[in-house]
PDB file of C-alpha atoms and ligand atoms in Angstrom:
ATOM      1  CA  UNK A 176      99.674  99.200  72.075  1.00 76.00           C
ATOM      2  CA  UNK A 177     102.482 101.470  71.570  1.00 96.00           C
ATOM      3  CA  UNK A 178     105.751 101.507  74.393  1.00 98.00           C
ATOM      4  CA  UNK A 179     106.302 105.227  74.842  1.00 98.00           C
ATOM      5  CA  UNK A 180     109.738 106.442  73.758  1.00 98.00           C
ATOM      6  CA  UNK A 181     112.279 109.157  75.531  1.00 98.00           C
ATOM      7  CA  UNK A 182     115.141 109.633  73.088  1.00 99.00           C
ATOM      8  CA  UNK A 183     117.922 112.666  73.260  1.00 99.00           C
ATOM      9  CA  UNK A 184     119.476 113.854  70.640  1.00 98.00           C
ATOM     10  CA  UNK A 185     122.854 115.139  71.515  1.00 98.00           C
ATOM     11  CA  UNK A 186     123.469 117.466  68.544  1.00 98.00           C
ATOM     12  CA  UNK A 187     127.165 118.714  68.131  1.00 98.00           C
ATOM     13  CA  UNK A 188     128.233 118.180  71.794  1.00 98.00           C
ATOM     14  CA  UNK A 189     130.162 116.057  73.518  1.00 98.00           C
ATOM     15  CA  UNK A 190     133.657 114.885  72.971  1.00 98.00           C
ATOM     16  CA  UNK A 191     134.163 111.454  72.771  1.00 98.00           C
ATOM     17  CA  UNK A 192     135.334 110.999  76.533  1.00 98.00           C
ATOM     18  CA  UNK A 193     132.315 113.719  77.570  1.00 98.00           C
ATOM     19  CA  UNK A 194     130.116 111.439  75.496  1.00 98.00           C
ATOM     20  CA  UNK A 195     131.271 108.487  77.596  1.00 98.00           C
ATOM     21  CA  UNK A 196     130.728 109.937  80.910  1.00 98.00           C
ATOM     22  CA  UNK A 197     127.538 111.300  79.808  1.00 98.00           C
ATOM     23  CA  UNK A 198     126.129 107.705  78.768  1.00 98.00           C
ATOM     24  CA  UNK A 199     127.552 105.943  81.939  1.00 98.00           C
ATOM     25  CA  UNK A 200     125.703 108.245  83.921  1.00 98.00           C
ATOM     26  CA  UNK A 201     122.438 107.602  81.945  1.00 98.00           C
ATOM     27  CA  UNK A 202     122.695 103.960  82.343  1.00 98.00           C
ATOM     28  CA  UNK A 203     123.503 104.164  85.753  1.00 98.00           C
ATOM     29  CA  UNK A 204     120.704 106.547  86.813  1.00 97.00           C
ATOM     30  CA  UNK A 205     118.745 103.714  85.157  1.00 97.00           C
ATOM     31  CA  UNK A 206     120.052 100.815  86.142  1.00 96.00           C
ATOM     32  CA  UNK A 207     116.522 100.041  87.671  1.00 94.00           C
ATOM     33  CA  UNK A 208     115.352  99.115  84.099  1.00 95.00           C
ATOM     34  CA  UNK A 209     112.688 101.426  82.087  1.00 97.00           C
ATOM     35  CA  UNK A 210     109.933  99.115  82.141  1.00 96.00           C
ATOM     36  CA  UNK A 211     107.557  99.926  79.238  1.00 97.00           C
ATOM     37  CA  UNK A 212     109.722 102.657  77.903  1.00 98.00           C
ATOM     38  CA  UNK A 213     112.116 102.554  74.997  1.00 98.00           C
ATOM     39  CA  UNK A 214     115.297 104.568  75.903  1.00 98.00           C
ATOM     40  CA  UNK A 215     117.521 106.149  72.961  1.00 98.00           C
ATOM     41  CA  UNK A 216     120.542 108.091  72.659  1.00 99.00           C
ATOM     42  CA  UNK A 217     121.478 110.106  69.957  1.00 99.00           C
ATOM     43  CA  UNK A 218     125.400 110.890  70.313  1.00 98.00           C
ATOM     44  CA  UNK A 219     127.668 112.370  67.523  1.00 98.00           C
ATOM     45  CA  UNK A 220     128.942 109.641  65.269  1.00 98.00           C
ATOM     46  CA  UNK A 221     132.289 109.995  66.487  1.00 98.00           C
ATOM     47  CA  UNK A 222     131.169 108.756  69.629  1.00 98.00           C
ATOM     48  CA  UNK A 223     129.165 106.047  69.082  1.00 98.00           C
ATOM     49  CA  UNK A 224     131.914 102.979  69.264  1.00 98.00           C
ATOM     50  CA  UNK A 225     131.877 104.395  72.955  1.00 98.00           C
ATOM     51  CA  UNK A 226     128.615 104.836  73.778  1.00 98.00           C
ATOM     52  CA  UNK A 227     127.719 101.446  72.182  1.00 98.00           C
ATOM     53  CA  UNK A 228     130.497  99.968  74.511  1.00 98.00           C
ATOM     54  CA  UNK A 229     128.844 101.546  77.825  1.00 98.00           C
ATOM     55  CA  UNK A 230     125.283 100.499  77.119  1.00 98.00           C
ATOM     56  CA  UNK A 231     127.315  96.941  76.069  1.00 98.00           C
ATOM     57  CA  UNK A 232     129.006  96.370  78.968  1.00 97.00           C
ATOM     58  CA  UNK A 233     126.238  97.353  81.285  1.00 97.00           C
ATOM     59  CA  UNK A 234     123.948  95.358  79.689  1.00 96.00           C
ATOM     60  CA  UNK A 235     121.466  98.190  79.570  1.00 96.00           C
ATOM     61  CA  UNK A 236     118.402  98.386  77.645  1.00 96.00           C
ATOM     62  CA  UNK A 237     119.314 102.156  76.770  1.00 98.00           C
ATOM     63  CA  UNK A 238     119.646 102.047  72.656  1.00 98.00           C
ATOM     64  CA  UNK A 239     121.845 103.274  70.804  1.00 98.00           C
ATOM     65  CA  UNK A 240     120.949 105.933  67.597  1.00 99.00           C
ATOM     66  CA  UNK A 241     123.244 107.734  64.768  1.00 99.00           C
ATOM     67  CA  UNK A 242     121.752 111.762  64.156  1.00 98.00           C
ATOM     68  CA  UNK A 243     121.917 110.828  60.164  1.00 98.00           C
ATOM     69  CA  UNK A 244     123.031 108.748  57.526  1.00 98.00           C
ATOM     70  CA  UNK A 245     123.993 108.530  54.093  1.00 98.00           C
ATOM     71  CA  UNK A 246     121.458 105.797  51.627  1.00 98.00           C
ATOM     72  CA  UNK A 247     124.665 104.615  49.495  1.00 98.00           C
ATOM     73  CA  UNK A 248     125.919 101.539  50.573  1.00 98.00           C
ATOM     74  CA  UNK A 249     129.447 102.293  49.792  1.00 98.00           C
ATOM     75  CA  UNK A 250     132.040 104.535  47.590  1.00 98.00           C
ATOM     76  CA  UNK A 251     133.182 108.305  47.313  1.00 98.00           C
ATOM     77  CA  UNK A 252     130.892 110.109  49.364  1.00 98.00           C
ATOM     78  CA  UNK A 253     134.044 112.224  51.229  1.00 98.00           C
ATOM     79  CA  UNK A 254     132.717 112.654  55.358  1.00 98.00           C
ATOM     80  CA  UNK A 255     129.321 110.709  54.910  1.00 98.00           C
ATOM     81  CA  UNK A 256     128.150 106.848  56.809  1.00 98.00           C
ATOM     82  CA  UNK A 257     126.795 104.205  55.409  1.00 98.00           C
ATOM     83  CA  UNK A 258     123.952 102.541  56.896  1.00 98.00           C
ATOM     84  CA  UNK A 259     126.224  99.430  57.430  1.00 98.00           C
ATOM     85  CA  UNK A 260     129.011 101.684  58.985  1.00 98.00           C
ATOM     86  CA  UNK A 261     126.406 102.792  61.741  1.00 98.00           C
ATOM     87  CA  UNK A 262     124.934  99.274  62.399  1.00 98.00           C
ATOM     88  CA  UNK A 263     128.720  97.954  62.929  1.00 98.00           C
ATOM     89  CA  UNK A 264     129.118 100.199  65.764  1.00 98.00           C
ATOM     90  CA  UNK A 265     125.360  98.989  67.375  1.00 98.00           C
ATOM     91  CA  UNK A 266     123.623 101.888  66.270  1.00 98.00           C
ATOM     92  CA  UNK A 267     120.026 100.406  65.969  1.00 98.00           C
ATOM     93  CA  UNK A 268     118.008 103.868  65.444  1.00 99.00           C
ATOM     94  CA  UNK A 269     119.404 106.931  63.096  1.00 99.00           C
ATOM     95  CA  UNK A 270     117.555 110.366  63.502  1.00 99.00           C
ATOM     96  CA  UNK A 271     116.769 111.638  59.950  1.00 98.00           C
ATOM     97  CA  UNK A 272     115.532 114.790  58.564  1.00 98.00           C
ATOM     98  CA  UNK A 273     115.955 116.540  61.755  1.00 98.00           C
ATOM     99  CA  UNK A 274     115.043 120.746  60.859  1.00 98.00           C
ATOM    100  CA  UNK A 275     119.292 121.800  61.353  1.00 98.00           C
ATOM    101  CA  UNK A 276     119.973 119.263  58.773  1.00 98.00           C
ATOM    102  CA  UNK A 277     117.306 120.518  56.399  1.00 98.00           C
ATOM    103  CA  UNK A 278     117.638 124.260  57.213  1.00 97.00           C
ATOM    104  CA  UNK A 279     121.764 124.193  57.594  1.00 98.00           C
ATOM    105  CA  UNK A 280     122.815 121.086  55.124  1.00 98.00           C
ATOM    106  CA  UNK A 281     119.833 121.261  52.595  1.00 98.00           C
ATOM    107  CA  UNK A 282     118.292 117.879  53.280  1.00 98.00           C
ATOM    108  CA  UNK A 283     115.127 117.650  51.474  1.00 98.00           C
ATOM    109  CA  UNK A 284     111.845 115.205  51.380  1.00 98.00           C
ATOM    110  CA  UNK A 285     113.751 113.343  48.832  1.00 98.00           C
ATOM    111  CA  UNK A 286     116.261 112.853  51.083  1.00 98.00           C
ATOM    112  CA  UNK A 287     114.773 111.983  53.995  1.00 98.00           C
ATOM    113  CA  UNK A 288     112.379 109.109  52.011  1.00 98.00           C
ATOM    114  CA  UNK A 289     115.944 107.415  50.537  1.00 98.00           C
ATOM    115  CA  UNK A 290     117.567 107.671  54.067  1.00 98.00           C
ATOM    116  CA  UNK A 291     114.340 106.013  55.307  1.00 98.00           C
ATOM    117  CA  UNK A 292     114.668 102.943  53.018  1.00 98.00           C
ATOM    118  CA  UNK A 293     118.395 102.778  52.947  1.00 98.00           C
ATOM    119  CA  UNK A 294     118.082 102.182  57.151  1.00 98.00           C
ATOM    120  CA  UNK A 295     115.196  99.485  56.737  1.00 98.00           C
ATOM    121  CA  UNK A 296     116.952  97.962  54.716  1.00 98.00           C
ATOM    122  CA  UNK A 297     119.702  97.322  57.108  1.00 98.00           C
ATOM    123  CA  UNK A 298     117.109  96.801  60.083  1.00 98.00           C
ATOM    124  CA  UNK A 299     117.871 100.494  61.428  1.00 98.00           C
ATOM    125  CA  UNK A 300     115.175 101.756  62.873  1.00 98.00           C
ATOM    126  CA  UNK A 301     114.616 105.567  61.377  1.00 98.00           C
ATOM    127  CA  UNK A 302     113.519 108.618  63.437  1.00 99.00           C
ATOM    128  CA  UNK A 303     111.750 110.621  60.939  1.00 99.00           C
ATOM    129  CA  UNK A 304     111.621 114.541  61.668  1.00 98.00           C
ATOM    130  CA  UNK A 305     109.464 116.405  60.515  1.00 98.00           C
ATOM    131  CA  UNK A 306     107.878 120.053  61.679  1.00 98.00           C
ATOM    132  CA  UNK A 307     106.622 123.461  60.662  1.00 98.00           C
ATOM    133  CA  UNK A 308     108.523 126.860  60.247  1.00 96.00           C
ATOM    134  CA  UNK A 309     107.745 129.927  62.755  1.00 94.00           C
ATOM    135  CA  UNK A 310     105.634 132.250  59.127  1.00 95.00           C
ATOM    136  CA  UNK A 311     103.881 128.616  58.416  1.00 97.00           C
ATOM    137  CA  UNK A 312     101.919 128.139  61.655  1.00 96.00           C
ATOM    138  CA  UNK A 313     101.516 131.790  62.369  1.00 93.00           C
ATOM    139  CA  UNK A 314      99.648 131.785  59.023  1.00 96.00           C
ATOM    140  CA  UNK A 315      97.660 128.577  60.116  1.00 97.00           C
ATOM    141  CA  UNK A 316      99.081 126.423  57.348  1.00 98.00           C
ATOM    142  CA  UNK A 317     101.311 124.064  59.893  1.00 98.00           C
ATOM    143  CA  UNK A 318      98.775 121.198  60.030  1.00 98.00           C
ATOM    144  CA  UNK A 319      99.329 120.597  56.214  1.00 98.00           C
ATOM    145  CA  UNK A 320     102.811 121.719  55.814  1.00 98.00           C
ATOM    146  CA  UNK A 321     103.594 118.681  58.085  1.00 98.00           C
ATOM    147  CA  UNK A 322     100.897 116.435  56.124  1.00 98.00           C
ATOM    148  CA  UNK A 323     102.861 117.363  53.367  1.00 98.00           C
ATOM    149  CA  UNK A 324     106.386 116.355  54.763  1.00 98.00           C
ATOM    150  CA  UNK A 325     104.913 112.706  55.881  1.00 98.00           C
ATOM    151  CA  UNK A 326     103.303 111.979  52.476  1.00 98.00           C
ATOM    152  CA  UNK A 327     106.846 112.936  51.191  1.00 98.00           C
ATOM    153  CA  UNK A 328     109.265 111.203  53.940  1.00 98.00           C
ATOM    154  CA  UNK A 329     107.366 108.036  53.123  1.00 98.00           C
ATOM    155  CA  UNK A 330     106.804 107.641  49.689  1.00 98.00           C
ATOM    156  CA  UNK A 331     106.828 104.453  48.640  1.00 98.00           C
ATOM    157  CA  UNK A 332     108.225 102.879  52.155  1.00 98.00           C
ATOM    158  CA  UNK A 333     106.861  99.518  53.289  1.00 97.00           C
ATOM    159  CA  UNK A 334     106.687  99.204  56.878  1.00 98.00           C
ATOM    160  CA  UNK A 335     106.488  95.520  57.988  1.00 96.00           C
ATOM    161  CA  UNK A 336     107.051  96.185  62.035  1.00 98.00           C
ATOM    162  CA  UNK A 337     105.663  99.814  62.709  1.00 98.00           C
ATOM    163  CA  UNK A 338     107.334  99.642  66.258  1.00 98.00           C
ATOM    164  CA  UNK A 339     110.581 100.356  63.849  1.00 98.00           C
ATOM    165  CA  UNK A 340     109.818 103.612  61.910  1.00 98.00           C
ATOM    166  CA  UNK A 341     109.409 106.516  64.602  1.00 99.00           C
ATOM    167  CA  UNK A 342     107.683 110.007  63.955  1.00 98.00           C
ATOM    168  CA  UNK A 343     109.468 113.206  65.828  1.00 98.00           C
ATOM    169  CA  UNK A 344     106.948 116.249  65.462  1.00 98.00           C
ATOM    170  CA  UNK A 345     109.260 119.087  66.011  1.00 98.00           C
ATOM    171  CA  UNK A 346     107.926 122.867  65.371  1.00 97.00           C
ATOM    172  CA  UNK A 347     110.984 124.467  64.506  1.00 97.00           C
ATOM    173  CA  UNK A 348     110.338 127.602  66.183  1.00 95.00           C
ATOM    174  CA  UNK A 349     110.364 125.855  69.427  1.00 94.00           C
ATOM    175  CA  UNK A 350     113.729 123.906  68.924  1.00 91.00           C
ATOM    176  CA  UNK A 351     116.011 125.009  71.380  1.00 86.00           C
ATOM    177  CA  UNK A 352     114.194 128.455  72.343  1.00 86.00           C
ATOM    178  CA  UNK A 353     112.544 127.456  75.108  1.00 79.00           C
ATOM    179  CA  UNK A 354     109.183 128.483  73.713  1.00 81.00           C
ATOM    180  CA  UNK A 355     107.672 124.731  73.909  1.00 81.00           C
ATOM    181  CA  UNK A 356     104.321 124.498  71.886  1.00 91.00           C
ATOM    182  CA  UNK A 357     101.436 123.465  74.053  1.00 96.00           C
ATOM    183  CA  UNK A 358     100.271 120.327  74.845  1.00 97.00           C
ATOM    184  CA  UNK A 359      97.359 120.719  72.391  1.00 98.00           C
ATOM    185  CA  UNK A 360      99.370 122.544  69.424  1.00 97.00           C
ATOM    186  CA  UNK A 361     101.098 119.623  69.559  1.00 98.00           C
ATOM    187  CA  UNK A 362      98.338 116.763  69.696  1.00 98.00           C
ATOM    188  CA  UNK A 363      96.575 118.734  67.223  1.00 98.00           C
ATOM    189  CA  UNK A 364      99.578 117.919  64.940  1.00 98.00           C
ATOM    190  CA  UNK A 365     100.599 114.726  65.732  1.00 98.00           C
ATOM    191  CA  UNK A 366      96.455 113.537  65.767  1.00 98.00           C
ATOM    192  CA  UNK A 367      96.873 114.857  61.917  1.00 98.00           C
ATOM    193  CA  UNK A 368     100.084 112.529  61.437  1.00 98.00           C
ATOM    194  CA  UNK A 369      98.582 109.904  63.035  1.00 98.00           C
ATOM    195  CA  UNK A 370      95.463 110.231  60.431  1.00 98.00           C
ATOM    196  CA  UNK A 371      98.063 110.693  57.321  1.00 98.00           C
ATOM    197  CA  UNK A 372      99.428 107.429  58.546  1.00 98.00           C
ATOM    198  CA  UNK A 373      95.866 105.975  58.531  1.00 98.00           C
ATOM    199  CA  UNK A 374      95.666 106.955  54.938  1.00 98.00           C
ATOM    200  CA  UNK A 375      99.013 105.678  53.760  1.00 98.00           C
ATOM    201  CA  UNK A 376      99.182 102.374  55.640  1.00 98.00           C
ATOM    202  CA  UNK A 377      96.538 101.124  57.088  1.00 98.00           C
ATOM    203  CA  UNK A 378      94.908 101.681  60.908  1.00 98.00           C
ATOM    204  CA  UNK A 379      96.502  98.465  62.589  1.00 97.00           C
ATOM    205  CA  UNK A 380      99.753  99.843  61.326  1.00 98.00           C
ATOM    206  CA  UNK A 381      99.542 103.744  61.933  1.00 98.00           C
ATOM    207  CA  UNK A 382      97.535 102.662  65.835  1.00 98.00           C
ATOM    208  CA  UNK A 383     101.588 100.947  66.265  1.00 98.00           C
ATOM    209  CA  UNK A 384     103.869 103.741  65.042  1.00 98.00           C
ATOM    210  CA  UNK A 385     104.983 106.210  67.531  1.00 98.00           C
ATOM    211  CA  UNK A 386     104.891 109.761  67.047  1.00 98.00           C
ATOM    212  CA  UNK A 387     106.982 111.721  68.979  1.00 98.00           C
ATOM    213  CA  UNK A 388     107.580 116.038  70.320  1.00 97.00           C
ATOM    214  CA  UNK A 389     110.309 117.914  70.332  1.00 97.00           C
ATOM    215  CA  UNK A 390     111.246 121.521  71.122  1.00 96.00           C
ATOM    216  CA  UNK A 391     112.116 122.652  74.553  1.00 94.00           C
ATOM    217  CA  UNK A 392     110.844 118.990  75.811  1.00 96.00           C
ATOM    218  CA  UNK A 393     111.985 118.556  79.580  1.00 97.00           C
ATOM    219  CA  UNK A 394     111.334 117.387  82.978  1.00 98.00           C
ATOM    220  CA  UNK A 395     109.094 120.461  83.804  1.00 97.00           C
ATOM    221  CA  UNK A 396     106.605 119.996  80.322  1.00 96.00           C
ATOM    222  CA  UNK A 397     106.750 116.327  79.668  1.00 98.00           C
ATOM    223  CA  UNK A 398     103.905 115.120  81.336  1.00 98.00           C
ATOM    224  CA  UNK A 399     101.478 117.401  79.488  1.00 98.00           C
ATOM    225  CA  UNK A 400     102.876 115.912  76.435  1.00 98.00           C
ATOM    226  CA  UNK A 401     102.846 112.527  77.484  1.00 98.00           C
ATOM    227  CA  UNK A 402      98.491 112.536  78.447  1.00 98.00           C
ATOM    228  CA  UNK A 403      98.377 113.281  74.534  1.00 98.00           C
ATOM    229  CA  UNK A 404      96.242 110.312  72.645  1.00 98.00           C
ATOM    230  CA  UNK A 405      98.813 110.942  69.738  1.00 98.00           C
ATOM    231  CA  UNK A 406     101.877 112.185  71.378  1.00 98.00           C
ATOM    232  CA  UNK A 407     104.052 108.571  72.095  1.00 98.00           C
ATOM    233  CA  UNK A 408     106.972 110.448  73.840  1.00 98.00           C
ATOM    234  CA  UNK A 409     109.795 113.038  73.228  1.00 98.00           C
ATOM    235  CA  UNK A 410     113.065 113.945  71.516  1.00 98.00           C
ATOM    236  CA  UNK A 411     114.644 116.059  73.594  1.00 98.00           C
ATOM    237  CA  UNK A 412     117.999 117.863  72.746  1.00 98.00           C
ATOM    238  CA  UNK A 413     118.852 120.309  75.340  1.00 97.00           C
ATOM    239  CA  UNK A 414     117.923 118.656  78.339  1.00 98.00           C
ATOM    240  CA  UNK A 415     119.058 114.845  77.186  1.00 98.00           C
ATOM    241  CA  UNK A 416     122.336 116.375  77.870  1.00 98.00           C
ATOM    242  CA  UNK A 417     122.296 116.253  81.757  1.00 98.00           C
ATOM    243  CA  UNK A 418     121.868 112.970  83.267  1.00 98.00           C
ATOM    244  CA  UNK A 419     119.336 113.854  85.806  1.00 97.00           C
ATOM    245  CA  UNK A 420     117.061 115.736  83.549  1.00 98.00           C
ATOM    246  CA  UNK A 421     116.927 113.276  80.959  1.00 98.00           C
ATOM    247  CA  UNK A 422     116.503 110.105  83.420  1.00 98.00           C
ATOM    248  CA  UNK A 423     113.698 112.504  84.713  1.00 98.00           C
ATOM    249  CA  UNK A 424     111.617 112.610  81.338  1.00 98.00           C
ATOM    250  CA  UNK A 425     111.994 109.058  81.174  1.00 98.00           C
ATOM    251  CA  UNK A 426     111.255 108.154  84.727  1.00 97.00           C
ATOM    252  CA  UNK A 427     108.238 110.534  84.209  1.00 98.00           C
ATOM    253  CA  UNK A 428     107.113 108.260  80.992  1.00 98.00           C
ATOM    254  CA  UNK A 429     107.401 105.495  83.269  1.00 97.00           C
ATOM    255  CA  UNK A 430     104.302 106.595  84.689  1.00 90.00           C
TER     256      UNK A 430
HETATM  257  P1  13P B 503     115.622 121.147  72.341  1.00 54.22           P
HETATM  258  O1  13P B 503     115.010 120.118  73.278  1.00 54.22           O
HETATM  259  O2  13P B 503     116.960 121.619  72.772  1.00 54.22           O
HETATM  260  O3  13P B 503     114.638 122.255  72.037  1.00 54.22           O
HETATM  261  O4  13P B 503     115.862 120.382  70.948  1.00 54.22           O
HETATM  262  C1  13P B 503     114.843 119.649  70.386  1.00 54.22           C
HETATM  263  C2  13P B 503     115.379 118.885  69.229  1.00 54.22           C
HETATM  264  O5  13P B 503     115.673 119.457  68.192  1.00 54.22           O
HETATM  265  C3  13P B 503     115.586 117.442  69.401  1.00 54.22           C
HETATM  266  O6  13P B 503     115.898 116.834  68.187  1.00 54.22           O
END
């Protein structure tokens, strides 16, 4: 019903050559094919044109994603991309809302929802962050702070193919500390998205969206993830940054 999904997000690092070495060495550790498993990469935007020609001229099935957007089509909007900017270079996924951008660049709910609709409407398929702060879930509030952030990130959205709007649960206090929530803290969250979604769009629609973890996600922890009912695969930063780790998580999803 739903293809699982193993997509890195790259963050700041990587020049543009290291970015190109990195992605030949993902498509060529799975040259094989992925089977049932969508494959995403998440690069910095000034290596995208790159990447895109790798996966191109390998003719992989590896996508291609931008780690944010702008919703204006066009204008004076000094250092930011345009939706149409990111699908010139073959970007076909853009990671929004991610907890750095709304913690170190003030992206908000608001945001998030207008990035959402700007990518649909260029056929951009968006992955939607969302996750709880360290004081919220030690006070037990996490499951409806995220509630919260869903009802928000997708106000008013109309999602016609729910294989193209992507959930990433990621608790922010397990981003990049390698303190990974549990298999369960993290079903017990996405179960709740995956009810929220009920609510806003319908069962035959939420049953086809994929939710995804990420914090500390690699080859040693992805499995208990993956036997989740409501956990549809990962977004994994540090470890989508070695090619044999990340072709690891996603050889494990193969599974
Ligand atoms: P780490 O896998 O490095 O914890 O990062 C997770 C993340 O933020 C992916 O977007």
């Amino acid at each position: 019903m739903r293809n699982r999904m193993i997509a890195g997000n790259w963050k700041m690092n990587k020049t543009f050559s290291e970015g190109v070495v990195l992605a030949q060495g993902i498509v060529d550790e799975l040259a094989g094919g992925t089977g049932a498993v969508d494959v995403v990469i998440a690069p910095p935007a000034v290596d995208l044109k790159g990447v895109s020609e790798v996966l191109n001229q390998a003719g992989s099935s590896v996508a291609l994603s931008a780690q944010n957007v702008y919703w204006e089509e066009s204008g004076a909007y000094t250092g930011e991309l345009a939706p149409a900017m990111l699908e010139s270079v073959g970007a076909t996924y853009c990671i929004i809302g991610h907890s750095e951008r709304r913690g170190y660049f003030g992206e908000t709910d608001e945001d998030v929802n207008r990035k959402a609709k700007a990518l649909m409407a260029h056929g951009i398929t968006p992955i939607s962050c969302c996750g709880e702060p360290l004081e919220v879930r030690e006070a037990g509030g996490h499951v409806a702070f995220v509630v919260e952030q869903i009802k928000a990130d997708t106000a008013g959205l109309t999602i016609t193919d729910p294989s193209k709007y992507v959930i990433a649960y990621e608790p922010i206090w397990a981003i990049g500390t390698g303190k990974t929530a549990t298999a369960d803290d993290a079903q017990e969250v996405c179960g709740a998205i995956r009810k929220t979604l009920v609510e806003i769009f319908g069962a035959e629609t939420a049953q086809s969206i994929r939710i995804l973890y990420g914090g500390s996600a690699k080859p040693e922890n992805i499995n208990g993830f993956l036997e989740k009912e409501d956990v549809d695969g990962a977004l994994v930063g540090g470890a989508s940054l070695k090619t044999d780790s990340f072709a690891a998580m996603v050889k494990s999803a193969m599974n």
